[in-house]
PDB file of N, CA and C in Angstrom:
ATOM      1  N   UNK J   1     -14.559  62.961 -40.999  1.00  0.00           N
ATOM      2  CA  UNK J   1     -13.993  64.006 -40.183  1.00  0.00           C
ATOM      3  C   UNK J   1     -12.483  63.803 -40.111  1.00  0.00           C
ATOM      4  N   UNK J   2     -12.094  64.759 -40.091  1.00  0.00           N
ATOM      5  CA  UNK J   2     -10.308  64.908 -39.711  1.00  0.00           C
ATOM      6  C   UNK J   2     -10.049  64.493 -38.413  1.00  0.00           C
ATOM      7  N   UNK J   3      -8.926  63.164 -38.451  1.00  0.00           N
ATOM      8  CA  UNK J   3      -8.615  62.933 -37.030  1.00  0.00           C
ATOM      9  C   UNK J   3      -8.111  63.901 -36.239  1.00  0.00           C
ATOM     10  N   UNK J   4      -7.968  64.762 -36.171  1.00  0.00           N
ATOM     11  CA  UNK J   4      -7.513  66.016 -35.362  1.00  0.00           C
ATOM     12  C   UNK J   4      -8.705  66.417 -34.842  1.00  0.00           C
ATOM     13  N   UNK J   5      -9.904  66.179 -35.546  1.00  0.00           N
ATOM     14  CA  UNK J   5     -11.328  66.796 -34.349  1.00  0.00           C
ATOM     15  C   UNK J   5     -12.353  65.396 -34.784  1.00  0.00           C
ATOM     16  N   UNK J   6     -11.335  64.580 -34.413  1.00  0.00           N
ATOM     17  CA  UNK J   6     -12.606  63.201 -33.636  1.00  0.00           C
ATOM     18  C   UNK J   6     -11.912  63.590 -32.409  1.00  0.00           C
ATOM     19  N   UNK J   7     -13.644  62.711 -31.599  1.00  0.00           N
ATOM     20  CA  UNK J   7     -13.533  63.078 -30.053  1.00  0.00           C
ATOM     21  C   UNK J   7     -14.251  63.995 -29.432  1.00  0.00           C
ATOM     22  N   UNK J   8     -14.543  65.009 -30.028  1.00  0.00           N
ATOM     23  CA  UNK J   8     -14.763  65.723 -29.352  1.00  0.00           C
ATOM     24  C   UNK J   8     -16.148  66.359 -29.473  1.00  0.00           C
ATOM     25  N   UNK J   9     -16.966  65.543 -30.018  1.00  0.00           N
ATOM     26  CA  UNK J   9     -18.586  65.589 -29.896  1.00  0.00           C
ATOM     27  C   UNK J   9     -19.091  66.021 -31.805  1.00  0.00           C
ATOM     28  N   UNK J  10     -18.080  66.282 -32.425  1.00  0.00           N
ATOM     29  CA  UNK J  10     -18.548  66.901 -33.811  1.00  0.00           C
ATOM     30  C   UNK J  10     -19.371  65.984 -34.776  1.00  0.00           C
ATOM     31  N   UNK J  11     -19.019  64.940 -35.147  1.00  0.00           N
ATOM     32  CA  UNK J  11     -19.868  63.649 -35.168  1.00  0.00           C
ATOM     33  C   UNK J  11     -21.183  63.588 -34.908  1.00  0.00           C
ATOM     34  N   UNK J  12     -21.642  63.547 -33.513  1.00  0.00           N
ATOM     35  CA  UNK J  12     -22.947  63.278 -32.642  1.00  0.00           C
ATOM     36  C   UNK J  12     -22.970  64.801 -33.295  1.00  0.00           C
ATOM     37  N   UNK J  13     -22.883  65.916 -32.905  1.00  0.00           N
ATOM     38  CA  UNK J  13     -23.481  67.076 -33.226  1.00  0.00           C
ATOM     39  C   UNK J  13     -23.995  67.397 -34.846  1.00  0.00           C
ATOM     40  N   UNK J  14     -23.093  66.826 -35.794  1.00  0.00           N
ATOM     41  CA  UNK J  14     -23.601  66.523 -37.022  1.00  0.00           C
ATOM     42  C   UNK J  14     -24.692  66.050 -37.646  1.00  0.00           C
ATOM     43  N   UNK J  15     -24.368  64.484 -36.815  1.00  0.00           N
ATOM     44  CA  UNK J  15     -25.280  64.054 -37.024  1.00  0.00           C
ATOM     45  C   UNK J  15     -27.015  63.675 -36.317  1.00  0.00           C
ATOM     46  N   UNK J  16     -26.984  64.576 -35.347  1.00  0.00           N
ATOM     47  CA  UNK J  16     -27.782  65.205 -34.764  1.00  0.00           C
ATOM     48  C   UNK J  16     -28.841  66.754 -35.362  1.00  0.00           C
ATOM     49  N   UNK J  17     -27.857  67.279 -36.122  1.00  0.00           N
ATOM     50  CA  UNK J  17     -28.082  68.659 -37.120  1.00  0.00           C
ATOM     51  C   UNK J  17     -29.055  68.015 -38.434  1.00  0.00           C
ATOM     52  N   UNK J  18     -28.159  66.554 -38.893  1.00  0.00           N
ATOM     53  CA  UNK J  18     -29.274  65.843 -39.722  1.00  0.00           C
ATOM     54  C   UNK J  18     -30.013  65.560 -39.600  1.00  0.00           C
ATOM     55  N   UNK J  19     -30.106  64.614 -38.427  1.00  0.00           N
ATOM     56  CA  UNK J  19     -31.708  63.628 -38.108  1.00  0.00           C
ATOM     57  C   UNK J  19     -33.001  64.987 -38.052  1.00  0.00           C
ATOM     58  N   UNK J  20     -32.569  66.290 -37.366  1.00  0.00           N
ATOM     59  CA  UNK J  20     -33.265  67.304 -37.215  1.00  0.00           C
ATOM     60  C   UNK J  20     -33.997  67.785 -38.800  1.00  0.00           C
ATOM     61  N   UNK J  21     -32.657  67.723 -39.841  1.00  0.00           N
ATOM     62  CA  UNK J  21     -33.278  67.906 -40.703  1.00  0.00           C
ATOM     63  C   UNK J  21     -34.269  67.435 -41.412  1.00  0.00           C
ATOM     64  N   UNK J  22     -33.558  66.075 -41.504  1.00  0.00           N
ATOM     65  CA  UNK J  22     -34.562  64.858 -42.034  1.00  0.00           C
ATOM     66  C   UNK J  22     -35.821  64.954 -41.439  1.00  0.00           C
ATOM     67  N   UNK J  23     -36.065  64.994 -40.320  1.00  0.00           N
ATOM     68  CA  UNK J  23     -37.572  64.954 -39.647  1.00  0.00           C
ATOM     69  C   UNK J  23     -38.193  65.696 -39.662  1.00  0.00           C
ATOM     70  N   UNK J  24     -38.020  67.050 -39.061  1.00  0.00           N
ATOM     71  CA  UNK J  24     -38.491  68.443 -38.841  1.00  0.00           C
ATOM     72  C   UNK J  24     -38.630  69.183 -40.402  1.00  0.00           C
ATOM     73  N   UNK J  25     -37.880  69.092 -40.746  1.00  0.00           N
ATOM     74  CA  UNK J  25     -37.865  69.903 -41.979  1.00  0.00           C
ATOM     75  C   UNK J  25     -38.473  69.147 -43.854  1.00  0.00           C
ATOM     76  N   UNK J  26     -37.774  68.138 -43.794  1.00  0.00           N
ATOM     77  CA  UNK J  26     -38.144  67.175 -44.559  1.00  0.00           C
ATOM     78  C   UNK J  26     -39.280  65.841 -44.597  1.00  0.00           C
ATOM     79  N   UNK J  27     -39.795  66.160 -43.590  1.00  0.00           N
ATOM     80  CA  UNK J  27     -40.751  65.380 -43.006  1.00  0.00           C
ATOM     81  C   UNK J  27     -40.733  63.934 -43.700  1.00  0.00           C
ATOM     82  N   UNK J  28     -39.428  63.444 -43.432  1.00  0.00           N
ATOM     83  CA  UNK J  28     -39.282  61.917 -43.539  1.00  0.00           C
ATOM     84  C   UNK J  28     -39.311  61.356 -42.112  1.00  0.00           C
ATOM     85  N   UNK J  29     -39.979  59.497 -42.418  1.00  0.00           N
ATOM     86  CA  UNK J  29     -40.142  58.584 -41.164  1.00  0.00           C
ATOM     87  C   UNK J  29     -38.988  58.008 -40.963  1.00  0.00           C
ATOM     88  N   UNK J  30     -38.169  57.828 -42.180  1.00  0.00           N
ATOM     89  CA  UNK J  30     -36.875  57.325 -41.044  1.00  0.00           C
ATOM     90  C   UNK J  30     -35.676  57.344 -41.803  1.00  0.00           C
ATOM     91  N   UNK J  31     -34.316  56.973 -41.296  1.00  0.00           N
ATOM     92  CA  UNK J  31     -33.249  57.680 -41.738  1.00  0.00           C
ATOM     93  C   UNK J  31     -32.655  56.227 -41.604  1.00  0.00           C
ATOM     94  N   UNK J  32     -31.948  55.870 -42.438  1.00  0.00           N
ATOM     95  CA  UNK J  32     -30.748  54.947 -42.237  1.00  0.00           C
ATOM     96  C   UNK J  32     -29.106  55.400 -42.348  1.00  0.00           C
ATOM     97  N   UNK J  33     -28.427  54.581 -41.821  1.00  0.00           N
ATOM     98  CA  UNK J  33     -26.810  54.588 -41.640  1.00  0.00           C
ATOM     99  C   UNK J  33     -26.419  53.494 -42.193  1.00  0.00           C
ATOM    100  N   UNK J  34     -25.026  53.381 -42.428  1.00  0.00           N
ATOM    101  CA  UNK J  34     -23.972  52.328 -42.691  1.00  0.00           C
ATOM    102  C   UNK J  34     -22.643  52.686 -42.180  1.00  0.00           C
ATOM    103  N   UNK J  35     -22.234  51.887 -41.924  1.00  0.00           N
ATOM    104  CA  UNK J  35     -20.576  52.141 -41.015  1.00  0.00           C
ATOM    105  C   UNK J  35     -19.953  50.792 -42.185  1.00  0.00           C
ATOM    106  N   UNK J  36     -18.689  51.028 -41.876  1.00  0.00           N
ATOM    107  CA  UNK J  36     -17.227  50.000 -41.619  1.00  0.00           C
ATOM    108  C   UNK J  36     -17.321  49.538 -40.677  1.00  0.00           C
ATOM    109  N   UNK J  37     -17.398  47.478 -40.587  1.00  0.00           N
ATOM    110  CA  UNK J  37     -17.665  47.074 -39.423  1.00  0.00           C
ATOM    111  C   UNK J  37     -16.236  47.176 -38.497  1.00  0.00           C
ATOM    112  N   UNK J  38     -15.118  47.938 -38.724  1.00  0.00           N
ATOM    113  CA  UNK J  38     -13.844  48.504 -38.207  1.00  0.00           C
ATOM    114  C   UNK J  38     -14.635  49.693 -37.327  1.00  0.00           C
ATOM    115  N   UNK J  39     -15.540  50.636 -38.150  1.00  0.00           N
ATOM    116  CA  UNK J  39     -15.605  51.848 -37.685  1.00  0.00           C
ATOM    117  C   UNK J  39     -16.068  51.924 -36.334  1.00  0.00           C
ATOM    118  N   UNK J  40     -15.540  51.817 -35.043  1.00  0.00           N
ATOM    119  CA  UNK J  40     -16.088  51.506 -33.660  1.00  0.00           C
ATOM    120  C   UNK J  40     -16.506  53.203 -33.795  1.00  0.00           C
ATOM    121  N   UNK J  41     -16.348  53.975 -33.761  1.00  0.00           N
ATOM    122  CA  UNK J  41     -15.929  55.364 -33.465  1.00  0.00           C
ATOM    123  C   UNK J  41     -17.653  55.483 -34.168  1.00  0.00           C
ATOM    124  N   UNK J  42     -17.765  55.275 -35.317  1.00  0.00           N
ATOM    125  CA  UNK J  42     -19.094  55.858 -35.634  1.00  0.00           C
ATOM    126  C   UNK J  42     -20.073  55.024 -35.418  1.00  0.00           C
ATOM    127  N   UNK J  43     -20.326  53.956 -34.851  1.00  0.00           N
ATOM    128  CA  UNK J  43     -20.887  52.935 -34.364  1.00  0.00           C
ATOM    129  C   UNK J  43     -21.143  53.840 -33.083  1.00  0.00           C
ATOM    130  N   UNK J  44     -20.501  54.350 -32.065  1.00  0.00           N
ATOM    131  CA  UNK J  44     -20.635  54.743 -31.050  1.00  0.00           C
ATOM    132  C   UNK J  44     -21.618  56.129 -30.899  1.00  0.00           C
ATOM    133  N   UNK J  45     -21.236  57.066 -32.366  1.00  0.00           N
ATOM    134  CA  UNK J  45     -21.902  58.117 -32.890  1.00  0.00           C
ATOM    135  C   UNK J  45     -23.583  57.775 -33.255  1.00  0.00           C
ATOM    136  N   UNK J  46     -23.677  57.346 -33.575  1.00  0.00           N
ATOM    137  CA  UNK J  46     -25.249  56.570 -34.323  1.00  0.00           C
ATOM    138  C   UNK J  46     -25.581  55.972 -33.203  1.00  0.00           C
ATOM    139  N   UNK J  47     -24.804  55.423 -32.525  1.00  0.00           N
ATOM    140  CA  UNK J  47     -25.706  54.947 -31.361  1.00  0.00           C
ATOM    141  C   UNK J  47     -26.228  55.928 -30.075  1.00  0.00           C
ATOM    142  N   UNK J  48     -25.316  56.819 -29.892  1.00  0.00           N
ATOM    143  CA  UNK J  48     -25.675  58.047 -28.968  1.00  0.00           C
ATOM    144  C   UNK J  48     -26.774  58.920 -29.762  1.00  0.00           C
ATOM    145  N   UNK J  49     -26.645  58.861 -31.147  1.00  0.00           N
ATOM    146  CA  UNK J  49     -27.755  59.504 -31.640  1.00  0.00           C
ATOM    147  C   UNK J  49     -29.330  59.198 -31.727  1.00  0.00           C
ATOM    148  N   UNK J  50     -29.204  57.861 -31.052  1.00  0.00           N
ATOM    149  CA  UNK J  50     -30.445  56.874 -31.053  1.00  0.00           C
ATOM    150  C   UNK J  50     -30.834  56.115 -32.128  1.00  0.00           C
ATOM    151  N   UNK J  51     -29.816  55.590 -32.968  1.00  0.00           N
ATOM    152  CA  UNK J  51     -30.076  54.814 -34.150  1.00  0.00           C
ATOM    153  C   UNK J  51     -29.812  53.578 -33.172  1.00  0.00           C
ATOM    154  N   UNK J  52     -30.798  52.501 -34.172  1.00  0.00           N
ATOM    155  CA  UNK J  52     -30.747  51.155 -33.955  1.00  0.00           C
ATOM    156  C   UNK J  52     -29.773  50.686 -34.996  1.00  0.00           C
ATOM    157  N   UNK J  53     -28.509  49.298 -34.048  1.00  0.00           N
ATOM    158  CA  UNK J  53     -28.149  48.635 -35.255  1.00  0.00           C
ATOM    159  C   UNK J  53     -28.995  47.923 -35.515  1.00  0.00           C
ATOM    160  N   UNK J  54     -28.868  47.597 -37.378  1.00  0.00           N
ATOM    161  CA  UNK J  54     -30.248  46.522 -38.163  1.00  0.00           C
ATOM    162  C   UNK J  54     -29.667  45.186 -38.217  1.00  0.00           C
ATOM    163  N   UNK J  55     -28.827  45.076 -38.799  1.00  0.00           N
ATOM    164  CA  UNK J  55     -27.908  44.299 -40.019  1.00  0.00           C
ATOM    165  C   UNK J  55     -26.686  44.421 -40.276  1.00  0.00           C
ATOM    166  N   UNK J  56     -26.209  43.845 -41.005  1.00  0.00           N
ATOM    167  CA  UNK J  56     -25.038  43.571 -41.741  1.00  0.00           C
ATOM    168  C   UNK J  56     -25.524  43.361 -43.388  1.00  0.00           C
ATOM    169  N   UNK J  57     -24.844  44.030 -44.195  1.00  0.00           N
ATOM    170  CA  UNK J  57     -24.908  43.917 -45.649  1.00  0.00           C
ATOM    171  C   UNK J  57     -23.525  43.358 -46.063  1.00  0.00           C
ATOM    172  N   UNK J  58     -23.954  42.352 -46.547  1.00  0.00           N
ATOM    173  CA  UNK J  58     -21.802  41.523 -46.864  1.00  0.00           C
ATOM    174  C   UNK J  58     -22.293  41.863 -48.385  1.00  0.00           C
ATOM    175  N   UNK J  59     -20.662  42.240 -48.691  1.00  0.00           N
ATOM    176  CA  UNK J  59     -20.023  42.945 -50.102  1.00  0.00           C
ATOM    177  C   UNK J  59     -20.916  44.077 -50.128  1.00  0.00           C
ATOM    178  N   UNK J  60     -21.116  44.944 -49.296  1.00  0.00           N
ATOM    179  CA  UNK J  60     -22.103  45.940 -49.781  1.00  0.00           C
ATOM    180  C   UNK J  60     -21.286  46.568 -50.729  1.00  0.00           C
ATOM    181  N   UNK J  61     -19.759  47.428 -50.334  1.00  0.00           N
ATOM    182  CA  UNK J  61     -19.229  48.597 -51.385  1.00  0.00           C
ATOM    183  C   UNK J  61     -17.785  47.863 -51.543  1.00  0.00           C
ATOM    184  N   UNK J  62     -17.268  48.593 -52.666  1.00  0.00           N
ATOM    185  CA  UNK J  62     -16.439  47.905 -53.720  1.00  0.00           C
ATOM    186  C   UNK J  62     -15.469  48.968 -53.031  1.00  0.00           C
ATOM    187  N   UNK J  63     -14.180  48.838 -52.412  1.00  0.00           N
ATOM    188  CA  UNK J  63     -13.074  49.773 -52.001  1.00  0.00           C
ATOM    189  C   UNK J  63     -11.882  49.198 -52.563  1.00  0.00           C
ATOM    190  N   UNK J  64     -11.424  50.187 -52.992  1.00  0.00           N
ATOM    191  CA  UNK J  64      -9.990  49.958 -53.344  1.00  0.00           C
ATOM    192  C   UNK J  64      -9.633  48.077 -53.827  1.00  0.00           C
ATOM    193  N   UNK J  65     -10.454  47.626 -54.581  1.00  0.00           N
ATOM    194  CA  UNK J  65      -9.937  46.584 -55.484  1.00  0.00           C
ATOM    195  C   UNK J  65     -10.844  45.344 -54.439  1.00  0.00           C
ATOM    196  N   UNK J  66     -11.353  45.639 -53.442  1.00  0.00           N
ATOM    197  CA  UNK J  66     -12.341  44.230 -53.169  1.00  0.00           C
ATOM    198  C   UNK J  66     -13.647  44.552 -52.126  1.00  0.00           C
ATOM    199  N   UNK J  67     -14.709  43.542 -52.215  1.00  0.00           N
ATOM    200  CA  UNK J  67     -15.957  44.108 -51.514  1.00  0.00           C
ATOM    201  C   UNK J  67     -15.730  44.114 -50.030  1.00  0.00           C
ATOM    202  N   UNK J  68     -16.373  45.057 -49.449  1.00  0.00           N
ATOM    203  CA  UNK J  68     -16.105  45.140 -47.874  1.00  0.00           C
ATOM    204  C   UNK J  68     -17.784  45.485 -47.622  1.00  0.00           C
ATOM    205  N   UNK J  69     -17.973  44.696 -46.282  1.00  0.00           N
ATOM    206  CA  UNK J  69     -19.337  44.492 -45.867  1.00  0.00           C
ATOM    207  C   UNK J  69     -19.876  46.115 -44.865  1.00  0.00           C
ATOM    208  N   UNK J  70     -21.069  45.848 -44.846  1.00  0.00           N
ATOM    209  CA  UNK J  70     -21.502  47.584 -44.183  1.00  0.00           C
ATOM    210  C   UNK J  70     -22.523  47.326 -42.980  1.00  0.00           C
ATOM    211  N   UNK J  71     -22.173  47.525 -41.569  1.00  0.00           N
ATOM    212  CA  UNK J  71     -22.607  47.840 -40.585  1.00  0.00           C
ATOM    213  C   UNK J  71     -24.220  48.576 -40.725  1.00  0.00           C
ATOM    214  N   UNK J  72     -25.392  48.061 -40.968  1.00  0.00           N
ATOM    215  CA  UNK J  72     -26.442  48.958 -40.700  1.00  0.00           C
ATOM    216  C   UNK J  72     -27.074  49.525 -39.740  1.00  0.00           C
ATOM    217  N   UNK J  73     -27.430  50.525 -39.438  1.00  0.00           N
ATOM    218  CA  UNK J  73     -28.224  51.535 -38.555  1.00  0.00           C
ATOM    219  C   UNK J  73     -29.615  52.085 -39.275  1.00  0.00           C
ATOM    220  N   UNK J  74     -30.751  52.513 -38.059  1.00  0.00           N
ATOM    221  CA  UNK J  74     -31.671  52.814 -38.815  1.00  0.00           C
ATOM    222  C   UNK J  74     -32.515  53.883 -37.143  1.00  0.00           C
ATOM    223  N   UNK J  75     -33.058  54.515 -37.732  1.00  0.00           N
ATOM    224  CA  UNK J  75     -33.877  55.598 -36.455  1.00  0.00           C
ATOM    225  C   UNK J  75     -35.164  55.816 -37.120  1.00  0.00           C
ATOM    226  N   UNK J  76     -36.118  55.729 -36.738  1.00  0.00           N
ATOM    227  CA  UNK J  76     -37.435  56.391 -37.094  1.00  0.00           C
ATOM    228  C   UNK J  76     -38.432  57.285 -36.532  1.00  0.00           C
ATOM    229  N   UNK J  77     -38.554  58.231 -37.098  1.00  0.00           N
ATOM    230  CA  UNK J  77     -38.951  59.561 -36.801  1.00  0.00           C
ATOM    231  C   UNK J  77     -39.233  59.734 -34.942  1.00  0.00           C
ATOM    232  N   UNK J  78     -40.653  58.661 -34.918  1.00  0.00           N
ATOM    233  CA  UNK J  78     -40.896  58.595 -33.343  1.00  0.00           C
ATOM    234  C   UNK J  78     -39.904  58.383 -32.311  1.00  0.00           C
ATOM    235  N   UNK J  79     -38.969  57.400 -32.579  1.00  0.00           N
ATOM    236  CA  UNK J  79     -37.666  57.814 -31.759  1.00  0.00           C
ATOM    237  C   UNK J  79     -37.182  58.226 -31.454  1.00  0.00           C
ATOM    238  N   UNK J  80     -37.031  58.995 -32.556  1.00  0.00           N
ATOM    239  CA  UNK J  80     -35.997  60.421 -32.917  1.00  0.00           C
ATOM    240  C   UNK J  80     -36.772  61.731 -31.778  1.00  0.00           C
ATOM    241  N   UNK J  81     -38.212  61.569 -32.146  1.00  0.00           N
ATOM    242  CA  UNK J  81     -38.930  62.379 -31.242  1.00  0.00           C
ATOM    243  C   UNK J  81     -38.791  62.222 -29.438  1.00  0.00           C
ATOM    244  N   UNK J  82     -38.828  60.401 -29.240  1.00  0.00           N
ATOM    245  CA  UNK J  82     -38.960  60.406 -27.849  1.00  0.00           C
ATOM    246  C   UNK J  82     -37.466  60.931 -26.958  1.00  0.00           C
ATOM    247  N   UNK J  83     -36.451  60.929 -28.287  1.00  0.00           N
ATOM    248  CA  UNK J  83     -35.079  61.606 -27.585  1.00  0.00           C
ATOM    249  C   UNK J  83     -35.074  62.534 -27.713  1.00  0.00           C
ATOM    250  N   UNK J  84     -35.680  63.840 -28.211  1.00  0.00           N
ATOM    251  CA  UNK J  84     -35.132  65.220 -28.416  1.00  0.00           C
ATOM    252  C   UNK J  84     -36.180  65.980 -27.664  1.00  0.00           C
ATOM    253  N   UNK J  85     -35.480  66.814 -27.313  1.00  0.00           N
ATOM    254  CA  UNK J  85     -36.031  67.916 -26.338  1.00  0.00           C
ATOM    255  C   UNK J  85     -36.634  68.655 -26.806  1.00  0.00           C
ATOM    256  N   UNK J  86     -38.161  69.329 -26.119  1.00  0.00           N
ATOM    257  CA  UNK J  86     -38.962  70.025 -27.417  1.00  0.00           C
ATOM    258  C   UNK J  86     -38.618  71.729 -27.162  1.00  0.00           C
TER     259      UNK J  86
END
């Protein structure tokens, strides 16, 4: 997202629009995430969305000339269910 519209719920609403998809529509059991263990901001997003953090993956992705490790998240369907409003 463009720092000009973090903040202001677009994030959580996104990714809220997904988990919907993934479940409801695609009838998958569960969804995973990865962050930048920097990324506080989407750490905070995934977590209001009801993802669990899992893990840590060290050297997961190759950026700009060296490996950087990845923050995991994970939600599964029933969760996803006991938070959303029917």
């Amino acid at each position: 997202m463009r720092p000009e519209s973090w903040g202001v719920g677009y994030g959580r609403e996104t990714v809220g629009l997904l988990l919907a998809l993934a479940f409801r529509d695609l009838d998958l059991h569960r969804v995973w995430a990865a962050r930048a263990p920097l990324n506080t901001a989407s750490a905070r997003t995934l977590l209001a969305a009801g993802f669990t953090e899992e893990g840590l993956i060290r050297g997961h992705v190759h950026v700009r000339g060296s490996w950087r490790d990845s923050v995991t998240y994970g939600i599964l369907r029933e969760e996803w269910e006991a938070l959303s409003p029917r």
